Every structure is written in C-alpha cells, then in structure tokens.
Amino acid sequence: MNQIEKIIDIATWNRKEHFEHFSAFDDPFFGVTVNVDCTRAYQEAKDKGVSFSLLVLHRIITAAAKVEEFRYRIEGDRVVCYDSLLPEATVGRADHTFSFAAFEYNPDELTFICKAKAEMERLQATTGLNKGGTFHPNAIHYSAVPWLTFTDMKHPTNMRSGDSVPKISTGKYFREGEKLLLPVSVTCHHGLMDGYHVAKFIEILDL
C-alpha cells in the first residue's frame, strides 16, 4: 500500500521559490520527448514471450521511483513524498475506445507483466472509462501511442483539481541503423522538478 514517506518542509526547501513561482501558473507542467534505445528490451520481450509494452511500463515505473522528485505530490497546501509509485495506464479496446487501469506494481518483472496482462484482458471486455479504482495520489499516468512516432506530446491537465502527477507516454518505435528507438514523453509539474530530474530518470531507464 502506498504511504507518505515524508512531508516536505516548504519553508526550508531549496525549491521554495521555484515551487511558489510555477504553482501560480495556469499550466505549470513542462514536457520533453526523448528517443530511447530499446533494442535490448525489445529482444528480451521476444525471447521471454511477453508484452513489450508491459515490459517497458514496468521499467519506466521502476526507474521513476528511483528519482525522488517523481514521487512528490501537491496535496492541498502540502508537498508530500510517497514511498512508491503505482502505474495507471490506458487500455485500448477493439472498438478504439479505451479504459483507465491501475496495475499493481511488483518488483518482479514477469509477475507484474502477468498480472497486468490479466487486468488488461478484463478491462477490454468492458465499456466506458472505468474510473473506479484509479487516480491514486502516488500514480504515474502512462499511455502508449503505438501508432505514431511522435516528437512531442500534449496531455490534458485538470488544474482545478490541483493535479501534480507526472505523465509518461511512449510512441511507435523506429529503426535507426542497428538500433530500435522508442519515443518517450515525460510531462511533470515544474514546481516539483526540473529537466535535470527528467534527465536522471532517462539515464536510469533500463531499456
């Protein structure tokens, strides 16, 4: 179960002015898109007979959790740090609609993939958004866009709700020489982190 690891003392925080400055914006989110070498992960998924997308999702959540700032959330007038991250994703259906999904994180990759696959199959037989059971405070919002090799990504953000959840998306992989590259879009609240922290995440991301 997700728990608050600590409450950030905003008064003594070295990001106090950054937090106050960007939190006053109508849209305080910034985003970057990076092409990440996924050659090895793609081959691993083939060798293990598992979903490449779910393998990538597990490694994204694992990497993000290692960067503390990805676990920061704004809750009312507080900034809190959670002890873990929960992957919440979109699950596509045959009729081209999608469902929201919350997947239980497990440090064991194959266990996570197996359980997430079963939950995806369950949701693909439903209709609507299935919002119940999602929108956890320690979530990372993830979406795969396998039809497009994008160079940028814009996410809908409900600032009236005080949203501060990072959003990560992947696009259609493409070949460049001997490598397979995967577009990875990362969108974060600028009051909580900067490009440096996104770069740390990309560096840790093991694809």
mmCIF file of C-alpha atoms in Angstrom:
data_model
loop_
_atom_site.group_PDB
_atom_site.id
_atom_site.type_symbol
_atom_site.label_atom_id
_atom_site.label_comp_id
_atom_site.label_asym_id
_atom_site.label_seq_id
_atom_site.Cartn_x
_atom_site.Cartn_y
_atom_site.Cartn_z
ATOM 1 C CA MET A 1 0.000 0.000 0.000
ATOM 2 C CA ASN A 2 1.228 3.469 -0.836
ATOM 3 C CA GLN A 3 2.256 5.553 2.139
ATOM 4 C CA ILE A 4 3.587 9.061 2.602
ATOM 5 C CA GLU A 5 7.303 8.733 3.226
ATOM 6 C CA LYS A 6 7.772 12.319 4.327
ATOM 7 C CA ILE A 7 6.283 15.801 4.178
ATOM 8 C CA ILE A 8 8.480 18.415 2.519
ATOM 9 C CA ASP A 9 9.145 21.444 4.724
ATOM 10 C CA ILE A 10 8.380 24.100 2.121
ATOM 11 C CA ALA A 11 9.737 26.919 4.321
ATOM 12 C CA THR A 12 13.261 25.445 4.279
ATOM 13 C CA TRP A 13 13.048 23.685 0.900
ATOM 14 C CA ASN A 14 15.681 24.779 -1.608
ATOM 15 C CA ARG A 15 12.915 24.793 -4.234
ATOM 16 C CA LYS A 16 10.601 27.053 -2.216
ATOM 17 C CA GLU A 17 10.731 29.966 -4.671
ATOM 18 C CA HIS A 18 10.588 27.654 -7.699
ATOM 19 C CA PHE A 19 7.571 25.869 -6.236
ATOM 20 C CA GLU A 20 5.712 29.101 -5.442
ATOM 21 C CA HIS A 21 6.587 30.623 -8.808
ATOM 22 C CA PHE A 22 5.421 27.767 -11.016
ATOM 23 C CA SER A 23 2.457 26.802 -8.830
ATOM 24 C CA ALA A 24 0.955 30.201 -9.649
ATOM 25 C CA PHE A 25 0.879 29.357 -13.380
ATOM 26 C CA ASP A 26 -2.344 28.353 -15.137
ATOM 27 C CA ASP A 27 -0.413 25.382 -16.528
ATOM 28 C CA PRO A 28 2.757 24.653 -14.526
ATOM 29 C CA PHE A 29 3.608 21.454 -16.415
ATOM 30 C CA PHE A 30 6.618 21.156 -18.724
ATOM 31 C CA GLY A 31 7.434 18.280 -21.047
ATOM 32 C CA VAL A 32 10.272 16.747 -23.014
ATOM 33 C CA THR A 33 10.413 13.879 -25.505
ATOM 34 C CA VAL A 34 13.495 11.690 -25.851
ATOM 35 C CA ASN A 35 14.257 8.833 -28.232
ATOM 36 C CA VAL A 36 15.485 5.966 -26.031
ATOM 37 C CA ASP A 37 17.376 2.945 -27.340
ATOM 38 C CA CYS A 38 15.028 -0.002 -26.724
ATOM 39 C CA THR A 39 16.850 -2.617 -28.838
ATOM 40 C CA ARG A 40 17.739 -4.854 -25.908
ATOM 41 C CA ALA A 41 14.318 -4.603 -24.225
ATOM 42 C CA TYR A 42 12.550 -5.451 -27.480
ATOM 43 C CA GLN A 43 14.698 -8.565 -27.915
ATOM 44 C CA GLU A 44 14.164 -9.546 -24.264
ATOM 45 C CA ALA A 45 10.401 -9.310 -24.690
ATOM 46 C CA LYS A 46 10.582 -11.539 -27.776
ATOM 47 C CA ASP A 47 12.847 -14.049 -26.049
ATOM 48 C CA LYS A 48 10.606 -14.225 -22.966
ATOM 49 C CA GLY A 49 7.366 -14.222 -24.986
ATOM 50 C CA VAL A 50 5.943 -11.260 -23.069
ATOM 51 C CA SER A 51 4.349 -7.938 -23.961
ATOM 52 C CA PHE A 52 6.963 -5.384 -24.993
ATOM 53 C CA SER A 53 4.658 -2.556 -23.881
ATOM 54 C CA LEU A 54 4.187 -4.013 -20.385
ATOM 55 C CA LEU A 55 7.900 -4.716 -20.033
ATOM 56 C CA VAL A 56 8.582 -1.082 -20.930
ATOM 57 C CA LEU A 57 5.933 0.103 -18.463
ATOM 58 C CA HIS A 58 7.496 -1.898 -15.619
ATOM 59 C CA ARG A 59 10.919 -0.458 -16.336
ATOM 60 C CA ILE A 60 9.525 3.071 -16.584
ATOM 61 C CA ILE A 61 7.864 2.825 -13.162
ATOM 62 C CA THR A 62 10.952 1.189 -11.652
ATOM 63 C CA ALA A 63 13.194 3.969 -12.958
ATOM 64 C CA ALA A 64 10.835 6.790 -11.994
ATOM 65 C CA ALA A 65 10.571 5.519 -8.412
ATOM 66 C CA LYS A 66 14.343 5.847 -8.058
ATOM 67 C CA VAL A 67 14.145 9.609 -8.662
ATOM 68 C CA GLU A 68 12.610 11.048 -5.501
ATOM 69 C CA GLU A 69 11.073 14.042 -7.241
ATOM 70 C CA PHE A 70 8.842 11.728 -9.316
ATOM 71 C CA ARG A 71 7.255 10.662 -6.012
ATOM 72 C CA TYR A 72 6.426 14.242 -4.924
ATOM 73 C CA ARG A 73 2.776 15.283 -4.945
ATOM 74 C CA ILE A 74 0.968 18.510 -4.080
ATOM 75 C CA GLU A 75 -1.854 17.829 -1.633
ATOM 76 C CA GLY A 76 -3.664 20.990 -0.609
ATOM 77 C CA ASP A 77 -1.027 23.306 0.845
ATOM 78 C CA ARG A 78 1.445 20.461 1.395
ATOM 79 C CA VAL A 79 4.091 18.777 -0.705
ATOM 80 C CA VAL A 80 4.452 15.110 0.197
ATOM 81 C CA CYS A 81 6.766 12.343 -0.940
ATOM 82 C CA TYR A 82 5.316 8.846 -1.368
ATOM 83 C CA ASP A 83 7.321 5.704 -0.723
ATOM 84 C CA SER A 84 6.330 4.041 -4.006
ATOM 85 C CA LEU A 85 4.699 4.585 -7.393
ATOM 86 C CA LEU A 86 1.637 2.938 -8.903
ATOM 87 C CA PRO A 87 1.305 2.588 -12.689
ATOM 88 C CA GLU A 88 -2.016 3.840 -14.032
ATOM 89 C CA ALA A 89 -2.452 3.371 -17.754
ATOM 90 C CA THR A 90 -4.887 3.402 -20.635
ATOM 91 C CA VAL A 91 -6.011 0.072 -22.096
ATOM 92 C CA GLY A 92 -7.195 0.073 -25.708
ATOM 93 C CA ARG A 93 -10.178 -1.909 -26.961
ATOM 94 C CA ALA A 94 -11.109 -3.373 -30.342
ATOM 95 C CA ASP A 95 -13.696 -0.592 -30.862
ATOM 96 C CA HIS A 96 -10.937 2.054 -30.497
ATOM 97 C CA THR A 97 -12.147 3.298 -27.108
ATOM 98 C CA PHE A 98 -10.015 2.867 -24.013
ATOM 99 C CA SER A 99 -10.314 2.197 -20.317
ATOM 100 C CA PHE A 100 -8.332 3.593 -17.418
ATOM 101 C CA ALA A 101 -6.424 0.931 -15.497
ATOM 102 C CA ALA A 102 -4.443 0.694 -12.273
ATOM 103 C CA PHE A 103 -1.817 -2.047 -12.214
ATOM 104 C CA GLU A 104 -0.365 -3.448 -9.012
ATOM 105 C CA TYR A 105 3.380 -2.866 -9.025
ATOM 106 C CA ASN A 106 5.589 -5.859 -8.308
ATOM 107 C CA PRO A 107 9.387 -5.670 -8.336
ATOM 108 C CA ASP A 108 9.455 -8.978 -10.199
ATOM 109 C CA GLU A 109 9.052 -8.080 -13.855
ATOM 110 C CA LEU A 110 7.383 -11.263 -15.055
ATOM 111 C CA THR A 111 4.908 -11.298 -12.137
ATOM 112 C CA PHE A 112 3.961 -7.701 -12.912
ATOM 113 C CA ILE A 113 3.511 -8.417 -16.622
ATOM 114 C CA CYS A 114 1.369 -11.497 -15.965
ATOM 115 C CA LYS A 115 -0.991 -9.695 -13.579
ATOM 116 C CA ALA A 116 -1.181 -6.563 -15.737
ATOM 117 C CA LYS A 117 -1.984 -8.651 -18.817
ATOM 118 C CA ALA A 118 -4.878 -10.327 -16.978
ATOM 119 C CA GLU A 119 -6.221 -6.945 -15.869
ATOM 120 C CA MET A 120 -5.959 -5.601 -19.429
ATOM 121 C CA GLU A 121 -7.941 -8.548 -20.767
ATOM 122 C CA ARG A 122 -10.609 -7.982 -18.127
ATOM 123 C CA LEU A 123 -10.918 -4.300 -18.998
ATOM 124 C CA GLN A 124 -11.001 -4.945 -22.752
ATOM 125 C CA ALA A 125 -14.290 -6.781 -22.196
ATOM 126 C CA THR A 126 -15.861 -3.739 -20.501
ATOM 127 C CA THR A 127 -17.131 -0.371 -21.731
ATOM 128 C CA GLY A 128 -16.595 3.186 -20.558
ATOM 129 C CA LEU A 129 -13.650 4.713 -18.743
ATOM 130 C CA ASN A 130 -13.827 2.553 -15.589
ATOM 131 C CA LYS A 131 -12.562 5.380 -13.395
ATOM 132 C CA GLY A 132 -13.256 3.489 -10.185
ATOM 133 C CA GLY A 133 -10.093 2.214 -8.602
ATOM 134 C CA THR A 134 -7.825 4.643 -10.434
ATOM 135 C CA PHE A 135 -6.466 8.147 -9.766
ATOM 136 C CA HIS A 136 -4.276 7.149 -6.829
ATOM 137 C CA PRO A 137 -2.181 10.003 -5.422
ATOM 138 C CA ASN A 138 1.088 8.144 -5.974
ATOM 139 C CA ALA A 139 0.266 7.181 -9.568
ATOM 140 C CA ILE A 140 2.298 7.742 -12.684
ATOM 141 C CA HIS A 141 -0.095 8.268 -15.591
ATOM 142 C CA TYR A 142 1.104 6.215 -18.548
ATOM 143 C CA SER A 143 -0.172 5.851 -22.086
ATOM 144 C CA ALA A 144 1.216 4.015 -25.090
ATOM 145 C CA VAL A 145 0.638 5.539 -28.528
ATOM 146 C CA PRO A 146 1.959 2.725 -30.749
ATOM 147 C CA TRP A 147 0.555 4.219 -33.969
ATOM 148 C CA LEU A 148 2.770 7.323 -34.020
ATOM 149 C CA THR A 149 6.480 8.027 -33.838
ATOM 150 C CA PHE A 150 5.903 11.371 -32.174
ATOM 151 C CA THR A 151 8.360 14.140 -31.366
ATOM 152 C CA ASP A 152 6.168 15.856 -28.783
ATOM 153 C CA MET A 153 3.114 15.086 -26.637
ATOM 154 C CA LYS A 154 0.462 17.294 -25.011
ATOM 155 C CA HIS A 155 -1.571 15.879 -22.140
ATOM 156 C CA PRO A 156 -4.933 17.130 -20.875
ATOM 157 C CA THR A 157 -4.466 18.509 -17.374
ATOM 158 C CA ASN A 158 -7.171 19.429 -14.876
ATOM 159 C CA MET A 159 -5.518 22.218 -12.926
ATOM 160 C CA ARG A 160 -8.695 22.845 -10.918
ATOM 161 C CA SER A 161 -8.054 19.538 -9.180
ATOM 162 C CA GLY A 162 -4.516 20.535 -8.215
ATOM 163 C CA ASP A 163 -3.002 17.862 -10.464
ATOM 164 C CA SER A 164 0.690 17.219 -9.894
ATOM 165 C CA VAL A 165 1.000 13.647 -11.228
ATOM 166 C CA PRO A 166 3.793 13.024 -13.761
ATOM 167 C CA LYS A 167 2.635 11.736 -17.145
ATOM 168 C CA ILE A 168 4.770 9.440 -19.271
ATOM 169 C CA SER A 169 3.931 8.242 -22.781
ATOM 170 C CA THR A 170 5.667 6.069 -25.345
ATOM 171 C CA GLY A 171 5.203 6.160 -29.106
ATOM 172 C CA LYS A 172 5.869 3.847 -32.035
ATOM 173 C CA TYR A 173 9.435 2.546 -32.021
ATOM 174 C CA PHE A 174 11.524 3.038 -35.142
ATOM 175 C CA ARG A 175 14.798 1.776 -36.529
ATOM 176 C CA GLU A 176 17.913 3.910 -36.819
ATOM 177 C CA GLY A 177 20.804 1.881 -38.134
ATOM 178 C CA GLU A 178 21.140 -1.197 -35.926
ATOM 179 C CA LYS A 179 19.136 0.359 -33.085
ATOM 180 C CA LEU A 180 15.441 0.451 -32.246
ATOM 181 C CA LEU A 181 14.473 3.806 -30.744
ATOM 182 C CA LEU A 182 11.373 4.472 -28.657
ATOM 183 C CA PRO A 183 9.933 7.994 -28.242
ATOM 184 C CA VAL A 184 9.433 8.610 -24.506
ATOM 185 C CA SER A 185 7.486 11.714 -23.484
ATOM 186 C CA VAL A 186 7.737 12.949 -19.876
ATOM 187 C CA THR A 187 5.470 15.709 -18.544
ATOM 188 C CA CYS A 188 5.950 16.992 -14.986
ATOM 189 C CA HIS A 189 4.936 19.804 -12.630
ATOM 190 C CA HIS A 190 7.702 22.417 -12.812
ATOM 191 C CA GLY A 191 7.159 23.399 -9.203
ATOM 192 C CA LEU A 192 8.301 19.927 -8.150
ATOM 193 C CA MET A 193 11.105 19.192 -10.586
ATOM 194 C CA ASP A 194 13.187 20.396 -13.500
ATOM 195 C CA GLY A 195 14.755 18.984 -16.644
ATOM 196 C CA TYR A 196 17.644 17.702 -14.526
ATOM 197 C CA HIS A 197 15.342 15.256 -12.749
ATOM 198 C CA VAL A 198 13.830 14.078 -16.035
ATOM 199 C CA ALA A 199 17.364 13.502 -17.353
ATOM 200 C CA LYS A 200 18.127 11.391 -14.246
ATOM 201 C CA PHE A 201 15.047 9.280 -14.990
ATOM 202 C CA ILE A 202 16.078 8.771 -18.630
ATOM 203 C CA GLU A 203 19.605 7.854 -17.517
ATOM 204 C CA ILE A 204 18.274 5.228 -15.078
ATOM 205 C CA LEU A 205 15.657 3.853 -17.507
ATOM 206 C CA ASP A 206 16.922 0.400 -18.410
ATOM 207 C CA LEU A 207 15.705 -0.459 -21.905
#
